[in-house]
PDB file of C-alpha atoms in Angstrom:
ATOM      1  CA  UNK J  29     -61.868  26.344 -15.173  1.00 97.00           C
ATOM      2  CA  UNK J  30     -64.311  28.171 -11.934  1.00 98.00           C
ATOM      3  CA  UNK J  31     -68.051  27.538 -12.803  1.00 98.00           C
ATOM      4  CA  UNK J  32     -70.573  30.051 -10.043  1.00 98.00           C
ATOM      5  CA  UNK J  33     -74.170  29.345  -9.820  1.00 98.00           C
ATOM      6  CA  UNK J  34     -76.146  31.281  -8.249  1.00 98.00           C
ATOM      7  CA  UNK J  35     -80.299  31.321  -6.914  1.00 98.00           C
ATOM      8  CA  UNK J  36     -81.336  33.114  -4.353  1.00 98.00           C
ATOM      9  CA  UNK J  37     -81.005  31.284  -1.051  1.00 98.00           C
ATOM     10  CA  UNK J  38     -78.393  29.389  -2.319  1.00 98.00           C
ATOM     11  CA  UNK J  39     -80.254  25.973   0.322  1.00 98.00           C
ATOM     12  CA  UNK J  40     -82.437  24.102  -2.621  1.00 97.00           C
ATOM     13  CA  UNK J  41     -81.262  24.541  -6.094  1.00 98.00           C
ATOM     14  CA  UNK J  42     -77.926  26.738  -6.625  1.00 98.00           C
ATOM     15  CA  UNK J  43     -76.467  24.045  -4.347  1.00 98.00           C
ATOM     16  CA  UNK J  44     -78.188  21.043  -6.121  1.00 98.00           C
ATOM     17  CA  UNK J  45     -76.442  22.478  -9.719  1.00 98.00           C
ATOM     18  CA  UNK J  46     -73.526  22.377  -7.938  1.00 98.00           C
ATOM     19  CA  UNK J  47     -73.353  18.896  -6.899  1.00 98.00           C
ATOM     20  CA  UNK J  48     -75.212  17.539 -10.064  1.00 98.00           C
ATOM     21  CA  UNK J  49     -72.529  19.537 -11.930  1.00 98.00           C
ATOM     22  CA  UNK J  50     -69.525  17.582  -9.883  1.00 97.00           C
ATOM     23  CA  UNK J  51     -71.736  14.796 -10.390  1.00 98.00           C
ATOM     24  CA  UNK J  52     -70.426  14.924 -14.033  1.00 98.00           C
ATOM     25  CA  UNK J  53     -67.136  16.345 -13.916  1.00 98.00           C
ATOM     26  CA  UNK J  54     -66.746  13.193 -12.337  1.00 97.00           C
ATOM     27  CA  UNK J  55     -68.937  11.212 -14.708  1.00 97.00           C
ATOM     28  CA  UNK J  56     -66.997  12.574 -17.374  1.00 97.00           C
ATOM     29  CA  UNK J  57     -63.349  12.235 -15.815  1.00 98.00           C
ATOM     30  CA  UNK J  58     -63.729  16.298 -16.058  1.00 97.00           C
ATOM     31  CA  UNK J  59     -59.900  17.509 -14.272  1.00 97.00           C
ATOM     32  CA  UNK J  60     -59.462  20.969 -12.950  1.00 97.00           C
ATOM     33  CA  UNK J  61     -63.541  21.697 -12.784  1.00 98.00           C
ATOM     34  CA  UNK J  62     -63.779  24.144  -9.803  1.00 98.00           C
ATOM     35  CA  UNK J  63     -68.011  24.167  -8.780  1.00 98.00           C
ATOM     36  CA  UNK J  64     -69.105  26.513  -5.578  1.00 98.00           C
ATOM     37  CA  UNK J  65     -72.613  28.359  -5.559  1.00 98.00           C
ATOM     38  CA  UNK J  66     -74.019  31.355  -4.390  1.00 98.00           C
ATOM     39  CA  UNK J  67     -77.550  33.852  -3.910  1.00 98.00           C
ATOM     40  CA  UNK J  68     -78.501  36.435  -3.931  1.00 98.00           C
ATOM     41  CA  UNK J  69     -80.290  37.024  -1.181  1.00 97.00           C
ATOM     42  CA  UNK J  70     -79.106  35.102   1.963  1.00 97.00           C
ATOM     43  CA  UNK J  71     -77.456  35.557   4.623  1.00 94.00           C
ATOM     44  CA  UNK J  72     -73.849  32.848   4.754  1.00 94.00           C
ATOM     45  CA  UNK J  73     -73.911  29.234   6.863  1.00 96.00           C
ATOM     46  CA  UNK J  74     -77.183  28.555   6.238  1.00 97.00           C
ATOM     47  CA  UNK J  75     -77.456  24.312   5.595  1.00 96.00           C
ATOM     48  CA  UNK J  76     -78.939  22.530   2.847  1.00 96.00           C
ATOM     49  CA  UNK J  77     -82.681  22.844   1.604  1.00 96.00           C
ATOM     50  CA  UNK J  78     -83.366  18.710   3.481  1.00 96.00           C
ATOM     51  CA  UNK J  79     -86.212  18.670   0.473  1.00 97.00           C
ATOM     52  CA  UNK J  80     -82.940  19.361  -2.372  1.00 97.00           C
ATOM     53  CA  UNK J  81     -80.776  16.602  -0.547  1.00 97.00           C
ATOM     54  CA  UNK J  82     -84.051  14.249  -0.846  1.00 97.00           C
ATOM     55  CA  UNK J  83     -84.091  15.334  -4.460  1.00 98.00           C
ATOM     56  CA  UNK J  84     -80.862  14.295  -5.627  1.00 98.00           C
ATOM     57  CA  UNK J  85     -80.623  10.865  -3.626  1.00 97.00           C
ATOM     58  CA  UNK J  86     -84.212  10.189  -5.383  1.00 98.00           C
ATOM     59  CA  UNK J  87     -82.579  11.174  -9.097  1.00 98.00           C
ATOM     60  CA  UNK J  88     -79.431   9.375  -8.774  1.00 98.00           C
ATOM     61  CA  UNK J  89     -76.793  12.202  -7.815  1.00 98.00           C
ATOM     62  CA  UNK J  90     -74.233  10.911  -5.635  1.00 96.00           C
ATOM     63  CA  UNK J  91     -73.765  13.696  -2.627  1.00 95.00           C
ATOM     64  CA  UNK J  92     -70.296  13.424  -1.764  1.00 87.00           C
ATOM     65  CA  UNK J  93     -68.832  14.365   1.384  1.00 84.00           C
ATOM     66  CA  UNK J  94     -68.774  18.052   1.164  1.00 78.00           C
ATOM     67  CA  UNK J  95     -71.538  19.599   2.662  1.00 87.00           C
ATOM     68  CA  UNK J  96     -72.905  22.926   1.441  1.00 94.00           C
ATOM     69  CA  UNK J  97     -74.074  25.154   3.083  1.00 96.00           C
ATOM     70  CA  UNK J  98     -75.225  29.347   2.115  1.00 97.00           C
ATOM     71  CA  UNK J  99     -72.638  31.710   0.529  1.00 98.00           C
ATOM     72  CA  UNK J 100     -73.824  34.688  -0.873  1.00 98.00           C
ATOM     73  CA  UNK J 101     -73.354  36.141  -4.071  1.00 98.00           C
ATOM     74  CA  UNK J 102     -70.783  39.313  -3.713  1.00 97.00           C
ATOM     75  CA  UNK J 103     -70.341  41.366  -6.831  1.00 97.00           C
ATOM     76  CA  UNK J 104     -65.804  39.917  -7.014  1.00 97.00           C
ATOM     77  CA  UNK J 105     -66.778  37.439  -7.218  1.00 98.00           C
ATOM     78  CA  UNK J 106     -67.445  38.552 -10.945  1.00 98.00           C
ATOM     79  CA  UNK J 107     -63.693  37.990 -11.897  1.00 97.00           C
ATOM     80  CA  UNK J 108     -62.522  34.927 -10.310  1.00 98.00           C
ATOM     81  CA  UNK J 109     -65.252  33.049 -11.506  1.00 98.00           C
ATOM     82  CA  UNK J 110     -65.127  32.140 -15.357  1.00 98.00           C
ATOM     83  CA  UNK J 111     -68.799  30.519 -16.079  1.00 98.00           C
ATOM     84  CA  UNK J 112     -71.294  32.576 -13.704  1.00 98.00           C
ATOM     85  CA  UNK J 113     -74.362  30.469 -14.131  1.00 98.00           C
ATOM     86  CA  UNK J 114     -77.591  31.811 -12.770  1.00 98.00           C
ATOM     87  CA  UNK J 115     -80.915  29.833 -12.317  1.00 98.00           C
ATOM     88  CA  UNK J 116     -83.298  32.532 -13.746  1.00 98.00           C
ATOM     89  CA  UNK J 117     -82.727  36.016 -16.329  1.00 98.00           C
ATOM     90  CA  UNK J 118     -84.398  37.785 -13.213  1.00 98.00           C
ATOM     91  CA  UNK J 119     -81.264  36.628 -10.936  1.00 98.00           C
ATOM     92  CA  UNK J 120     -78.650  37.994 -14.080  1.00 98.00           C
ATOM     93  CA  UNK J 121     -79.906  40.980 -13.458  1.00 98.00           C
ATOM     94  CA  UNK J 122     -79.622  40.883  -9.792  1.00 98.00           C
ATOM     95  CA  UNK J 123     -75.800  40.928 -11.130  1.00 98.00           C
ATOM     96  CA  UNK J 124     -75.748  42.302 -14.191  1.00 96.00           C
ATOM     97  CA  UNK J 125     -75.973  41.015 -17.432  1.00 92.00           C
ATOM     98  CA  UNK J 126     -72.863  44.030 -19.137  1.00 97.00           C
ATOM     99  CA  UNK J 127     -70.876  41.272 -17.564  1.00 98.00           C
ATOM    100  CA  UNK J 128     -69.689  38.392 -20.803  1.00 97.00           C
ATOM    101  CA  UNK J 129     -70.035  35.695 -18.595  1.00 98.00           C
ATOM    102  CA  UNK J 130     -73.161  35.748 -16.666  1.00 98.00           C
ATOM    103  CA  UNK J 131     -75.256  33.532 -17.852  1.00 98.00           C
ATOM    104  CA  UNK J 132     -79.006  32.486 -17.417  1.00 98.00           C
ATOM    105  CA  UNK J 133     -80.491  28.603 -17.525  1.00 97.00           C
ATOM    106  CA  UNK J 134     -82.473  28.919 -19.764  1.00 95.00           C
ATOM    107  CA  UNK J 135     -85.950  27.664 -19.449  1.00 97.00           C
ATOM    108  CA  UNK J 136     -85.046  30.137 -15.924  1.00 98.00           C
ATOM    109  CA  UNK J 137     -85.299  26.783 -13.342  1.00 98.00           C
ATOM    110  CA  UNK J 138     -88.098  27.303 -10.162  1.00 96.00           C
ATOM    111  CA  UNK J 139     -88.015  28.215  -7.172  1.00 97.00           C
ATOM    112  CA  UNK J 140     -89.373  24.143  -5.849  1.00 98.00           C
ATOM    113  CA  UNK J 141     -88.629  26.184  -1.620  1.00 96.00           C
ATOM    114  CA  UNK J 142     -91.469  25.239   0.709  1.00 94.00           C
ATOM    115  CA  UNK J 143     -92.910  23.276  -1.753  1.00 97.00           C
ATOM    116  CA  UNK J 144     -93.776  19.699  -1.848  1.00 98.00           C
ATOM    117  CA  UNK J 145     -90.761  16.693  -2.399  1.00 98.00           C
ATOM    118  CA  UNK J 146     -92.137  15.805  -5.821  1.00 98.00           C
ATOM    119  CA  UNK J 147     -90.980  19.830  -6.937  1.00 98.00           C
ATOM    120  CA  UNK J 148     -88.071  19.750  -5.329  1.00 98.00           C
ATOM    121  CA  UNK J 149     -87.805  16.805  -7.817  1.00 98.00           C
ATOM    122  CA  UNK J 150     -88.911  18.245 -11.050  1.00 98.00           C
ATOM    123  CA  UNK J 151     -86.614  20.972 -10.130  1.00 98.00           C
ATOM    124  CA  UNK J 152     -83.770  18.158 -10.410  1.00 98.00           C
ATOM    125  CA  UNK J 153     -84.461  16.697 -12.638  1.00 98.00           C
ATOM    126  CA  UNK J 154     -84.976  20.144 -14.898  1.00 98.00           C
ATOM    127  CA  UNK J 155     -81.296  20.933 -13.719  1.00 98.00           C
ATOM    128  CA  UNK J 156     -80.102  17.523 -14.527  1.00 98.00           C
ATOM    129  CA  UNK J 157     -81.481  18.045 -18.128  1.00 98.00           C
ATOM    130  CA  UNK J 158     -80.357  21.160 -18.183  1.00 98.00           C
ATOM    131  CA  UNK J 159     -76.621  21.591 -16.962  1.00 98.00           C
ATOM    132  CA  UNK J 160     -76.215  18.136 -18.660  1.00 98.00           C
ATOM    133  CA  UNK J 161     -76.654  20.892 -22.262  1.00 98.00           C
ATOM    134  CA  UNK J 162     -74.334  22.928 -20.120  1.00 98.00           C
ATOM    135  CA  UNK J 163     -71.858  20.954 -19.966  1.00 98.00           C
ATOM    136  CA  UNK J 164     -71.689  19.418 -23.955  1.00 97.00           C
ATOM    137  CA  UNK J 165     -71.188  23.962 -24.661  1.00 96.00           C
ATOM    138  CA  UNK J 166     -68.893  24.267 -22.010  1.00 96.00           C
ATOM    139  CA  UNK J 167     -67.175  21.585 -22.355  1.00 95.00           C
ATOM    140  CA  UNK J 168     -67.631  20.129 -26.311  1.00 87.00           C
TER     141      UNK J 168
END
């Protein structure tokens, strides 16, 4: 199973979602799940946002040893992933809503970029809640 999380810059929301979902898989002893993230409007190789990393830590997430850097979304990715989960419906529209494996988070996950640490923690907590639901829909 391959899952891709998509946001705009791939430095805040989608890397946070990637880590949270990986942790859910580890906690539930789910093997064989590859989780990645990408951005619709980004350059490759940008570091993960420091406030996003801090929010993950403060919300109890394990970061692991993998360093996440930004990856630009390419339409060739559509056929490589079982699930492509967009942070907003607008991201889904940008990719193309005609694809059966492309989904949008409901409700939209607002971008905390350039906001306060509290804004990043709010985003992280929302992702934790919504990704638990998504995990249940995919695997139960």
